[in-house]
Coordinates of N, CA, C and O in Angstrom, one line a residue:
X71 N 5.7 -12.4 -9.8 CA 4.8 -11.1 -9.7 C 4.9 -10.4 -9.3 O 6.2 -10.1 -8.3
X72 N 4.7 -9.0 -9.7 CA 4.9 -7.8 -9.1 C 4.6 -7.4 -7.4 O 5.3 -7.1 -7.4
X73 N 3.3 -8.0 -7.1 CA 2.9 -8.1 -5.7 C 4.3 -8.5 -4.9 O 4.3 -8.7 -3.9
X74 N 4.6 -9.8 -5.2 CA 5.3 -10.6 -4.4 C 7.1 -10.1 -5.2 O 8.1 -9.6 -3.4
X75 N 6.9 -9.3 -5.1 CA 8.7 -8.7 -5.9 C 8.2 -7.1 -4.1 O 9.5 -7.2 -3.8
X76 N 7.2 -6.4 -4.4 CA 7.4 -5.4 -3.6 C 6.8 -5.5 -1.9 O 7.7 -5.2 -1.4
X77 N 6.4 -7.2 -2.2 CA 6.5 -7.8 -0.6 C 7.1 -8.5 -0.2 O 7.9 -8.1 1.6
X78 N 8.3 -8.4 -0.5 CA 9.6 -9.2 -0.6 C 10.5 -8.3 -0.1 O 11.6 -8.4 0.8
X79 N 10.3 -6.5 -0.6 CA 11.0 -5.9 0.1 C 11.0 -5.1 1.3 O 11.6 -4.1 2.3
X80 N 9.6 -5.8 2.3 CA 8.8 -5.3 3.4 C 10.0 -5.5 4.8 O 10.2 -6.3 5.0
X81 N 10.0 -4.2 5.8 CA 10.4 -4.7 6.6 C 9.2 -5.5 7.8 O 7.9 -4.9 7.0
X82 N 9.9 -4.8 9.0 CA 9.1 -5.5 9.8 C 7.8 -4.3 10.2 O 6.0 -4.9 9.7
X83 N 7.9 -3.3 10.0 CA 7.3 -2.0 10.5 C 6.6 -1.4 9.0 O 5.5 -1.3 8.9
X84 N 6.5 -2.0 8.0 CA 5.6 -2.2 6.8 C 4.9 -3.5 6.2 O 3.7 -2.8 6.2
X85 N 5.1 -4.5 7.6 CA 4.2 -5.7 7.4 C 3.0 -4.6 8.1 O 1.8 -4.9 7.9
X86 N 3.3 -4.7 9.3 CA 2.3 -3.9 10.2 C 1.8 -2.9 9.5 O 0.4 -2.6 9.7
X87 N 2.6 -2.0 8.9 CA 2.3 -0.9 8.9 C 0.9 -0.8 7.1 O -0.7 -0.5 7.5
X88 N 1.4 -1.7 6.6 CA 0.5 -2.4 5.7 C -0.6 -2.3 5.5 O -1.8 -2.0 5.2
X89 N -0.1 -3.7 6.7 CA -1.6 -4.9 7.3 C -3.0 -3.3 8.3 O -4.2 -3.8 7.5
X90 N -2.3 -1.8 8.4 CA -3.3 -1.1 8.6 C -3.6 -0.4 7.7 O -5.0 -0.5 7.6
X91 N -3.8 -0.2 6.5 CA -3.8 0.5 5.6 C -4.7 -0.6 4.8 O -6.0 -0.6 4.4
X92 N -4.7 -2.5 4.7 CA -5.6 -2.5 4.2 C -6.8 -2.9 4.8 O -7.6 -3.0 3.9
X93 N -6.3 -2.5 6.1 CA -8.2 -2.3 6.4 C -8.6 -1.8 6.4 O -10.0 -2.0 6.2
X94 N -8.0 -0.4 6.2 CA -8.8 1.1 5.8 C -9.3 1.0 4.6 O -10.3 1.4 4.4
X95 N -9.4 -0.1 4.0 CA -9.3 -0.5 2.1 C -10.5 -1.4 2.5 O -11.5 -0.9 1.3
X96 N -10.4 -2.8 3.1 CA -11.5 -3.3 3.2 C -11.0 -3.7 4.4 O -11.2 -3.0 5.3
X97 N -11.7 -5.7 4.7 CA -11.8 -5.7 6.3 C -11.5 -7.0 6.2 O -11.4 -7.8 6.2
X98 N -11.0 -7.2 8.2 CA -10.7 -8.6 8.0 C -11.6 -10.1 7.5 O -11.1 -11.0 7.8
X99 N -12.6 -9.4 7.4 CA -13.5 -10.8 6.5 C -13.9 -11.4 5.1 O -13.6 -11.8 4.9
X100 N -12.6 -9.9 4.5 CA -12.8 -10.2 3.6 C -11.3 -11.1 2.4 O -10.7 -11.3 3.2
X101 N -11.9 -11.6 1.6 CA -10.9 -12.4 0.8 C -9.6 -12.1 0.6 O -8.5 -12.4 0.8
X102 N -9.5 -10.8 0.3 CA -8.3 -9.7 0.1 C -7.3 -10.1 1.1 O -6.5 -10.5 1.3
X103 N -8.2 -9.8 2.8 CA -7.4 -9.3 4.2 C -7.0 -11.4 4.2 O -6.2 -11.5 4.4
X104 N -7.6 -12.4 3.8 CA -7.2 -13.2 3.8 C -5.3 -13.7 3.4 O -4.9 -15.1 3.6
X105 N -6.2 -13.5 1.8 CA -4.9 -13.1 1.3 C -3.3 -13.0 1.7 O -2.5 -13.5 1.0
X106 N -3.6 -11.8 2.1 CA -2.7 -10.7 2.9 C -2.1 -11.8 3.5 O -0.9 -11.7 4.1
X107 N -2.7 -12.1 4.3 CA -2.4 -12.8 5.3 C -1.3 -14.1 5.8 O -0.7 -14.7 5.6
X108 N -2.3 -14.6 4.4 CA -1.2 -16.1 4.0 C -0.2 -15.6 3.3 O 1.5 -16.5 3.4
X109 N 0.5 -14.9 2.9 CA 1.3 -13.9 2.3 C 2.5 -13.8 2.7 O 3.0 -14.0 3.0
X110 N 2.2 -13.8 4.7 CA 2.3 -12.5 5.3 C 3.4 -13.9 6.4 O 3.8 -13.9 6.1
X111 N 2.4 -14.9 6.4 CA 2.5 -16.7 6.6 C 4.1 -16.8 6.2 O 4.5 -17.7 6.7
X112 N 4.3 -16.4 5.2 CA 5.5 -17.2 4.4 C 5.9 -15.9 3.6 O 6.5 -15.7 2.9
X113 N 6.5 -15.3 4.6 CA 6.6 -13.9 3.9 C 8.5 -14.4 3.5 O 9.3 -13.5 2.9
X114 N 8.9 -15.6 4.6 CA 10.2 -15.1 4.5 C 10.9 -16.6 3.4 O 12.3 -16.3 2.7
X115 N 9.3 -16.8 2.8 CA 9.9 -17.9 1.3 C 9.6 -16.9 -0.2 O 9.5 -18.3 -0.5
X116 N 9.3 -15.4 0.0 CA 8.3 -14.9 -0.6 C 9.3 -15.4 -2.0 O 9.1 -15.7 -3.1
X117 N 10.5 -15.5 -2.3 CA 11.4 -15.3 -3.2 C 11.7 -16.9 -3.8 O 12.5 -17.0 -4.6
X118 N 11.3 -18.1 -3.0 CA 11.2 -19.0 -3.4 C 10.4 -19.7 -4.3 O 10.6 -19.3 -4.9
X119 N 9.7 -20.8 -3.8 CA 9.0 -21.4 -4.8 C 8.7 -20.7 -4.7 O 8.2 -19.5 -4.0
X120 N 7.2 -21.0 -6.3 CA 6.4 -20.1 -6.4 C 4.9 -20.2 -4.7 O 4.3 -21.0 -5.6
X121 N 5.3 -19.3 -4.1 CA 4.7 -19.2 -3.8 C 2.4 -18.4 -3.5 O 2.2 -19.2 -2.6
X122 N 3.0 -18.0 -4.3 CA 1.5 -17.6 -4.8 C 0.5 -18.7 -5.1 O -0.8 -19.4 -5.3
X123 N 1.3 -19.5 -5.8 CA 0.4 -21.3 -6.7 C -0.1 -22.1 -4.9 O -1.3 -22.7 -5.4
X124 N 1.2 -22.1 -4.3 CA 1.2 -22.5 -3.5 C -0.2 -22.4 -2.6 O -1.3 -23.0 -1.6
X125 N -0.2 -20.8 -2.8 CA -2.0 -20.5 -1.4 C -2.8 -20.5 -2.4 O -4.0 -20.8 -1.8
X126 N -2.8 -20.6 -3.7 CA -4.2 -20.9 -4.4 C -4.7 -21.8 -4.2 O -5.6 -22.3 -4.4
X127 N -3.9 -23.2 -4.0 CA -4.2 -24.4 -4.1 C -4.6 -25.5 -2.4 O -4.8 -25.3 -2.4
X128 N -3.6 -24.7 -1.7 CA -4.3 -24.8 -0.3 C -5.5 -23.5 0.4 O -5.9 -24.5 0.8
X129 N -5.2 -22.0 -0.3 CA -6.7 -22.0 0.8 C -7.6 -20.9 -0.5 O -8.5 -20.9 0.2
X130 N -7.4 -21.2 -1.4 CA -8.3 -20.4 -2.4 C -8.5 -21.5 -3.6 O -8.6 -21.4 -4.7
X131 N -8.7 -22.4 -3.3 CA -9.6 -23.7 -4.2 C -10.2 -23.4 -5.0 O -10.5 -24.0 -6.1
X132 N -11.2 -22.6 -4.8 CA -13.0 -22.3 -5.0 C -12.6 -21.6 -6.1 O -13.4 -21.2 -6.6
X133 N -11.4 -20.9 -5.9 CA -11.4 -19.7 -6.6 C -10.7 -19.4 -8.6 O -9.9 -20.5 -8.1
X134 N -11.5 -19.6 -9.1 CA -10.9 -19.4 -10.4 C -9.6 -18.9 -10.9 O -9.1 -18.0 -10.2
X135 N -8.8 -19.4 -11.3 CA -7.5 -18.8 -11.6 C -7.6 -17.7 -11.9 O -6.8 -16.0 -11.4
X136 N -8.8 -16.7 -12.7 CA -8.7 -15.5 -13.6 C -9.1 -14.6 -12.3 O -8.5 -13.1 -12.2
X137 N -9.8 -15.0 -11.2 CA -10.8 -14.6 -10.1 C -9.5 -14.1 -9.5 O -9.0 -13.7 -9.1
X138 N -8.2 -15.3 -8.7 CA -7.9 -15.5 -8.0 C -6.8 -14.3 -8.5 O -5.9 -13.9 -8.1
X139 N -6.2 -14.6 -10.1 CA -5.3 -12.9 -10.4 C -5.9 -11.9 -10.4 O -4.8 -10.8 -10.1
X140 N -6.9 -11.4 -10.3 CA -8.0 -9.9 -10.4 C -7.5 -9.6 -8.6 O -7.0 -8.8 -8.5
X141 N -7.8 -10.6 -8.2 CA -7.2 -10.6 -6.6 C -5.5 -9.7 -6.2 O -5.7 -9.2 -5.3
X142 N -5.3 -11.0 -6.8 CA -3.9 -10.0 -6.8 C -3.3 -8.8 -7.2 O -2.8 -8.1 -6.7
X143 N -4.7 -8.5 -8.7 CA -4.2 -7.0 -8.9 C -4.0 -6.5 -8.1 O -4.0 -5.3 -8.4
X144 N -5.9 -6.5 -7.6 CA -6.0 -5.1 -6.3 C -5.0 -5.4 -5.5 O -5.4 -4.1 -4.8
X145 N -4.9 -6.4 -4.7 CA -4.1 -6.1 -3.5 C -2.9 -5.1 -4.7 O -1.8 -4.5 -3.5
X146 N -2.0 -5.6 -5.3 CA -1.0 -4.4 -5.8 C -1.2 -3.1 -5.9 O -0.4 -2.4 -5.4
X147 N -2.7 -3.2 -6.7 CA -3.0 -1.6 -6.5 C -3.1 -0.9 -5.5 O -2.1 0.0 -4.9
X148 N -3.3 -1.6 -4.1 CA -3.2 -0.7 -2.8 C -2.1 -0.8 -2.1 O -1.9 0.2 -1.9
X149 N -1.1 -1.2 -2.5 CA 0.4 -1.8 -2.1 C 1.2 -0.6 -2.6 O 1.3 0.0 -2.2
X150 N 0.3 -0.4 -4.2 CA 1.2 0.7 -4.8 C 1.1 2.6 -4.7 O 1.7 3.0 -3.2
X151 N -0.7 1.9 -3.8 CA -0.9 3.0 -3.1 C -0.6 3.2 -1.7 O 0.2 4.6 -1.3
X152 N -0.4 2.2 -0.8 CA 0.4 2.1 0.4 C 1.9 3.1 -0.2 O 2.8 4.0 1.4
X153 N 2.8 1.8 -1.2 CA 4.3 2.7 -1.2 C 4.1 3.7 -0.6 O 4.7 5.2 -0.9
X154 N 3.0 5.1 -1.7 CA 3.1 6.1 -1.9 C 2.6 7.5 -0.9 O 3.8 7.7 -0.6
X155 N 1.7 7.0 -0.3 CA 1.5 7.5 0.9 C 2.7 7.7 2.0 O 3.0 8.4 2.6
X156 N 2.9 5.9 2.2 CA 4.4 5.8 3.0 C 5.7 6.7 2.6 O 6.1 7.3 3.4
X157 N 6.0 6.9 1.2 CA 7.1 7.7 0.9 C 6.8 8.8 1.5 O 7.5 10.0 1.5
X158 N 5.6 9.6 1.1 CA 5.3 11.0 1.9 C 4.8 11.2 2.3 O 5.5 12.3 3.0
X159 N 5.0 10.2 4.0 CA 4.9 10.3 5.1 C 6.3 10.7 5.8 O 7.1 11.1 6.8
X160 N 6.8 9.9 4.8 CA 9.3 10.0 5.0 C 9.2 11.1 4.5 O 10.9 11.4 5.2
X161 N 9.3 11.6 3.2 CA 9.7 12.7 3.0 C 9.5 14.2 3.0 O 8.2 14.4 3.8
X162 N 10.5 14.2 3.9 CA 10.2 16.3 5.1 C 9.8 17.3 4.0 O 8.4 17.6 4.7
X163 N 10.1 17.6 2.9 CA 9.2 18.7 2.1 C 7.4 18.4 1.6 O 7.2 19.4 1.2
X164 N 8.3 17.0 0.9 CA 7.0 16.5 -0.2 C 5.3 17.1 0.1 O 5.3 17.2 -1.1
X165 N 5.2 16.6 1.2 CA 3.4 17.3 2.1 C 3.9 18.1 1.2 O 2.0 19.0 0.7
X166 N 4.4 18.9 1.3 CA 3.7 20.5 1.6 C 4.1 21.2 0.2 O 3.3 22.0 -0.1
X167 N 5.0 20.0 0.0 CA 5.3 21.2 -2.0 C 4.0 20.7 -2.6 O 3.4 21.4 -3.5
X168 N 3.5 19.3 -2.7 CA 2.0 19.1 -3.1 C 0.9 20.0 -3.0 O -0.3 20.5 -3.0
X169 N 1.2 20.0 -1.1 CA 0.0 21.9 -0.4 C 0.1 22.7 -1.3 O -0.7 23.0 -2.1
X170 N 1.2 23.3 -1.3 CA 1.5 24.2 -2.1 C 0.7 24.4 -3.5 O 0.4 25.5 -3.6
X171 N 1.0 22.8 -4.2 CA 0.7 22.8 -5.9 C -0.9 23.6 -5.8 O -1.7 24.2 -7.0
X172 N -1.0 22.2 -4.9 CA -3.2 22.3 -4.6 C -3.6 23.5 -4.4 O -4.8 24.1 -5.2
X173 N -2.8 24.1 -3.6 CA -4.0 26.1 -2.7 C -3.5 26.5 -4.2 O -4.6 27.4 -4.3
X174 N -2.6 26.7 -4.9 CA -2.2 27.9 -6.4 C -3.0 26.8 -7.5 O -3.6 28.0 -7.6
X175 N -3.6 25.7 -7.3 CA -4.4 25.7 -8.4 C -5.9 25.9 -7.9 O -6.7 26.1 -9.3
X176 N -6.4 25.9 -6.9 CA -7.3 26.5 -6.7 C -7.9 27.5 -6.2 O -8.4 28.3 -5.8
X177 N -6.8 28.8 -6.8 CA -6.8 30.4 -6.3 C -6.9 30.3 -5.0 O -6.9 31.2 -4.9
X178 N -6.1 29.4 -3.9 CA -6.4 29.8 -2.4 C -4.9 30.7 -2.6 O -4.0 30.0 -1.5
X179 N -4.6 31.8 -2.8 CA -3.5 32.1 -3.4 C -2.8 32.6 -1.7 O -1.7 32.5 -1.6
X180 N -3.5 32.8 -1.1 CA -3.8 33.5 0.5 C -2.6 32.5 1.0 O -2.0 32.6 2.0
X181 N -3.4 31.0 0.9 CA -4.0 30.1 1.5 C -1.9 29.3 1.7 O -1.3 29.3 2.0
X182 N -1.5 29.7 0.2 CA -0.4 29.4 -0.6 C 0.6 29.5 0.1 O 1.6 29.3 -0.3
X183 N 0.9 31.2 -0.3 CA 1.8 31.5 0.1 C 2.1 31.3 1.7 O 3.4 31.3 2.0
X184 N 1.1 31.2 2.8 CA 1.2 30.5 3.9 C 2.4 29.4 4.1 O 3.4 29.4 4.6
X185 N 2.3 28.8 3.2 CA 2.4 27.4 3.1 C 3.9 27.4 2.4 O 5.0 26.5 2.9
X186 N 4.0 28.5 1.7 CA 5.4 28.6 1.0 C 5.6 29.3 2.3 O 7.3 28.7 2.1
X187 N 5.9 29.9 3.2 CA 6.9 30.4 3.9 C 6.9 29.5 5.7 O 8.4 29.7 5.7
X188 N 6.2 28.2 5.2 CA 5.9 27.4 6.4 C 7.7 26.6 5.6 O 8.7 26.4 6.3
X189 N 7.3 26.6 4.6 CA 8.5 25.8 3.6 C 9.6 25.7 3.7 O 10.4 25.5 3.9
X190 N 9.8 27.1 3.4 CA 11.0 28.1 3.3 C 11.4 28.6 4.8 O 13.2 28.5 4.9
X191 N 11.0 28.2 6.2 CA 11.3 28.1 6.7 C 12.0 27.1 7.3 O 13.9 26.7 8.1
X192 N 11.7 25.7 6.6 CA 12.2 24.4 7.2 C 13.5 24.4 6.1 O 14.4 23.9 6.7

């Protein structure tokens, strides 16, 4: 599954960062958070046996296959959002380039010029 592939690339700091991001999207009492926690508990074995089937049969027995699949899909959507955000903060110039584009699109040319000058100095 895409979710398992993405999570298998996570470093220790990624797990911590994504957990914080997930809590901003939902909270610790939700099934999404429980699902994430169950996956994280098994992070060393993600690429081994079918971890998701194991989690489904042990912790989500009351969920139909379709509902469990939908939960995994939503968790993956949040994972993609986090990956974008994480990369955005790691890239030195990208945030300002996006801001520059947005300011120009909105016709805020004075602010765009100030941002462009800051970017040029970098």
